[in-house]
Short mmCIF file of C-alpha atoms in Angstrom, two decimals:
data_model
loop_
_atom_site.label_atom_id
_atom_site.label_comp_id
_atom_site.label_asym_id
_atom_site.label_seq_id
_atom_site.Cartn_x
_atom_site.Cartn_y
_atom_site.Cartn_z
CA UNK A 1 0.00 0.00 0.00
CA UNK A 2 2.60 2.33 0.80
CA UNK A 3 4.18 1.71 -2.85
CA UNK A 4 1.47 2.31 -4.25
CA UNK A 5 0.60 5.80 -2.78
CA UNK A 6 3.90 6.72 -3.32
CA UNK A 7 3.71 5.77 -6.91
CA UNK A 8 1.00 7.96 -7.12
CA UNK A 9 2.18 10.96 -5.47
CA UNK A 10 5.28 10.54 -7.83
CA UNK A 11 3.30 10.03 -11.08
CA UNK A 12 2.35 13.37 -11.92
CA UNK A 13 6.32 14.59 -11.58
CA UNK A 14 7.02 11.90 -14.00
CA UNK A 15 6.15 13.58 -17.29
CA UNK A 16 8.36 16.87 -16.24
CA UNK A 17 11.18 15.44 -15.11
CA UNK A 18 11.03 13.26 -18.45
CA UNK A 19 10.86 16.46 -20.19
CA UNK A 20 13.68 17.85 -18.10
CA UNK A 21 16.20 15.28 -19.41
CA UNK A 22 14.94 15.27 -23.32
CA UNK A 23 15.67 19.27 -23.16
CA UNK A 24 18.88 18.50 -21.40
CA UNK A 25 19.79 15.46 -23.64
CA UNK A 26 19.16 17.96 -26.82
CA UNK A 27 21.79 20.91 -24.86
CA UNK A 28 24.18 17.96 -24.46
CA UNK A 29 23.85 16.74 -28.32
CA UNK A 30 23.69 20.27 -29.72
CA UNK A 31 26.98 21.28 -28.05
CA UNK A 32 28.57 18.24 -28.99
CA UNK A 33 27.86 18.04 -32.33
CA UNK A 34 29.67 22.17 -32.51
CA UNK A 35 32.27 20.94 -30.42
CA UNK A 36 32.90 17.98 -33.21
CA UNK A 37 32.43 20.15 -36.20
CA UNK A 38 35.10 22.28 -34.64
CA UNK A 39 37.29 19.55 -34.25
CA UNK A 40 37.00 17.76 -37.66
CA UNK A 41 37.38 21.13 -39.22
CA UNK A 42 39.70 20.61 -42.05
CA UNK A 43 41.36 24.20 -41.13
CA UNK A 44 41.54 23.84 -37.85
CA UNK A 45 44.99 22.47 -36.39
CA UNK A 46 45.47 21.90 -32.89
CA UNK A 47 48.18 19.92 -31.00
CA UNK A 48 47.64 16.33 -31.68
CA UNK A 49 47.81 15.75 -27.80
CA UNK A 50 45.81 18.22 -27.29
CA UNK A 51 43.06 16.90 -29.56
CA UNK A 52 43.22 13.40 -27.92
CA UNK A 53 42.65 14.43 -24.78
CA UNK A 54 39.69 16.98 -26.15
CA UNK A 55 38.30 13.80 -27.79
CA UNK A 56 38.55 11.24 -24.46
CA UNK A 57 37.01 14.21 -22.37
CA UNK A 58 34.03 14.44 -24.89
CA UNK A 59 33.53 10.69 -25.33
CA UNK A 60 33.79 10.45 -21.44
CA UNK A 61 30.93 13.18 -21.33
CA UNK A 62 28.86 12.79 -24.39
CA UNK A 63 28.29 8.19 -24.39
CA UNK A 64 25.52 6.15 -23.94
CA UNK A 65 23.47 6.06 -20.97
CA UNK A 66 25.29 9.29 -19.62
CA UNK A 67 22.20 10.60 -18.68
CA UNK A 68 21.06 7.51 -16.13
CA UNK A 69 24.51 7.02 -15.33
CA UNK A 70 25.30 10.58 -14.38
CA UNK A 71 24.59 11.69 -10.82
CA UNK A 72 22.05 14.53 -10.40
CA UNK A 73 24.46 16.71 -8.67
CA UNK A 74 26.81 16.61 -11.74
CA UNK A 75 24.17 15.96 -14.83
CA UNK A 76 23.20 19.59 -14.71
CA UNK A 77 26.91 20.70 -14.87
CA UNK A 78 27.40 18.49 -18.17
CA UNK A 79 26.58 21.62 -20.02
CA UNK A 80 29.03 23.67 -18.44
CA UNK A 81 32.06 20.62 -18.89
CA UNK A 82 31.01 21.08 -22.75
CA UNK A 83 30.85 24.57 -23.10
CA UNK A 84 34.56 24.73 -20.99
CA UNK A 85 35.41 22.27 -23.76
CA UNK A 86 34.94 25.30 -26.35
CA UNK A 87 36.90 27.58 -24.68
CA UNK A 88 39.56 25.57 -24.60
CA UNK A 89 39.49 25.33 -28.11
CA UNK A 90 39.06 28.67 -28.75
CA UNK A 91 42.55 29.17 -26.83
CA UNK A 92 44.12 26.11 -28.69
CA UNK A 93 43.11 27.87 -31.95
CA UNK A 94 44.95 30.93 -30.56
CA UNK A 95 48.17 29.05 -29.50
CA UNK A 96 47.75 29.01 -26.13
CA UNK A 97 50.84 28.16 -24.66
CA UNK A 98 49.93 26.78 -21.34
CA UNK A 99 47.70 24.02 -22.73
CA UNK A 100 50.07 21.84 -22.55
CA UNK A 101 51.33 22.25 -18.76
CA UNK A 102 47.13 22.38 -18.12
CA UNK A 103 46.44 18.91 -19.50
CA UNK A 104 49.67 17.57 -17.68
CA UNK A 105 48.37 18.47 -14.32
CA UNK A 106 44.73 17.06 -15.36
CA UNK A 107 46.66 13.50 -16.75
CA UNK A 108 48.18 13.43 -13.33
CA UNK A 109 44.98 13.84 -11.55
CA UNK A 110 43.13 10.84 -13.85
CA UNK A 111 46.25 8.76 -13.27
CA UNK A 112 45.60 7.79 -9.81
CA UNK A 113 41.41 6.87 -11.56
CA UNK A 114 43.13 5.11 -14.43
CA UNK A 115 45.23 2.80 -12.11
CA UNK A 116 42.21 2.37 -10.04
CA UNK A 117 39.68 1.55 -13.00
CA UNK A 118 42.79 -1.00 -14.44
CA UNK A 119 42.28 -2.89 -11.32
CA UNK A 120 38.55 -3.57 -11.47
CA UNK A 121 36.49 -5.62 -14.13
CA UNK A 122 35.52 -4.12 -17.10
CA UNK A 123 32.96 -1.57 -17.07
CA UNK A 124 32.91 -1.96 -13.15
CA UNK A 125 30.24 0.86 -11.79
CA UNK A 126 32.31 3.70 -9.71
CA UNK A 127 31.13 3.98 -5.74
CA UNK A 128 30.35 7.37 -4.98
CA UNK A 129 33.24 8.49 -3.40
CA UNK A 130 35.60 7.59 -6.55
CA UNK A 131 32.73 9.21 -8.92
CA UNK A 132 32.74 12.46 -6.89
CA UNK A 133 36.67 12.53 -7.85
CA UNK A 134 36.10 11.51 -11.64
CA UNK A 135 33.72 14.61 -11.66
CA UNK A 136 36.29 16.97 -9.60
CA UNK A 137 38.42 16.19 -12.44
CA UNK A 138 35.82 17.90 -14.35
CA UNK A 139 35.79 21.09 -11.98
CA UNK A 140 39.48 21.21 -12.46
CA UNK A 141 39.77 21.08 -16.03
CA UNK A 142 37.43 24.38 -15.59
CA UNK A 143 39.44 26.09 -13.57
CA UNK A 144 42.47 24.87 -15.73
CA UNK A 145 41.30 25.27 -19.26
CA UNK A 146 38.04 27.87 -18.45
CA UNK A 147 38.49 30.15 -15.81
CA UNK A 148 36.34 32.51 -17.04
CA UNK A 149 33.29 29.53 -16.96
CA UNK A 150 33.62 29.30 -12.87
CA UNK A 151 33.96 26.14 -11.49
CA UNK A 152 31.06 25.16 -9.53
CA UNK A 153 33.12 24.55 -6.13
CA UNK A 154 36.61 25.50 -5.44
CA UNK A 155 39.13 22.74 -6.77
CA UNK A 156 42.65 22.36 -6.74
CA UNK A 157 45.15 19.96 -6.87
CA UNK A 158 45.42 19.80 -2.96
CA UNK A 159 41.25 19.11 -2.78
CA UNK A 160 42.04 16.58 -5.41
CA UNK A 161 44.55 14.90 -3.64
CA UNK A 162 42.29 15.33 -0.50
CA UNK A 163 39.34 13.90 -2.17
CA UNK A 164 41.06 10.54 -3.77
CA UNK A 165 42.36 10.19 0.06
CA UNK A 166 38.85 10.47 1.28
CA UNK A 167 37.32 7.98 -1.87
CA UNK A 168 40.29 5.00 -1.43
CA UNK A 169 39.63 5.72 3.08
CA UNK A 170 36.15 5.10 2.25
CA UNK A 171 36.25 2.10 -0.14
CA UNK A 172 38.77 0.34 2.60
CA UNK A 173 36.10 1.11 4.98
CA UNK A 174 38.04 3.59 7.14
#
């Protein structure tokens, strides 16, 4: 009984929220598909490391079932992590000349994630604490790449450092 009145008292935020994510999902697709335009412009030339690691960052944004697999507190931010995305371009296209030194301190930040997703099976769901430091990654390249974007909580590489600390204390259980 108590399902079922809750089912009901949820059933008439169903349609909105549904609506909700199809406007978001079309944000998400529209910025993406500019973002790859950009990037498969013939004219455009950009560092080839820089390019990879534009690529991984969209495919790690923009992939299926980012939408149920994305927290709530980070799926409205995805628009943001795009439109940083753009910037960064725009300053690639420019010859920005701290790119380079930028993605280095993000590649050490995801190393310490890479080794830990190596060590799990494949396609292995990330617990909370480990997903909160995936998306601080996020926050980071923002403050890194697109300053002028505002990251959404203050992020460095000591909160980094403090939050993978915090994630690998709590998957031990400390």
């Amino acid at each position: 009984a108590d399902f079922e009145a809750r089912l009901e008292r949820g059933r008439a935020a169903l349609v909105p929220a549904a609506e909700r994510l199809v406007g978001l999902l079309g944000e998400l697709l529209d910025r993406y598909r500019r973002l790859k335009r950009r990037l498969d412009a013939p004219a455009v030339r950009l560092p080839a490391q820089a390019r990879e690691d534009v690529e991984a960052q969209l495919a790690g944004l923009v992939r299926p079932y980012m939408l149920s697999e994305t927290p709530l507190e980070w799926r409205a931010r995805l628009p943001r992590y795009l439109d940083a995305i753009g910037v960064r371009l725009d300053k690639l296209e420019q010859r920005h000349p701290k790119d380079a030194e930028s993605q280095a301190r993000v590649a050490a930040a995801r190393a310490r994630l890479d080794a830990w997703r190596a060590e799990q099976p494949p396609d292995w769901p990330l617990p909370a604490p480990i997903a909160r430091y995936a998306w601080l990654i996020e926050e980071f390249r923002i403050s890194l790449f697109a300053q002028a974007i505002g990251t959404a909580q203050p992020v460095s590489e000591k909160r980094l450092e403090q939050a993978w600390h915090h994630a690998v204390d709590a998957r031990r259980g400390a």
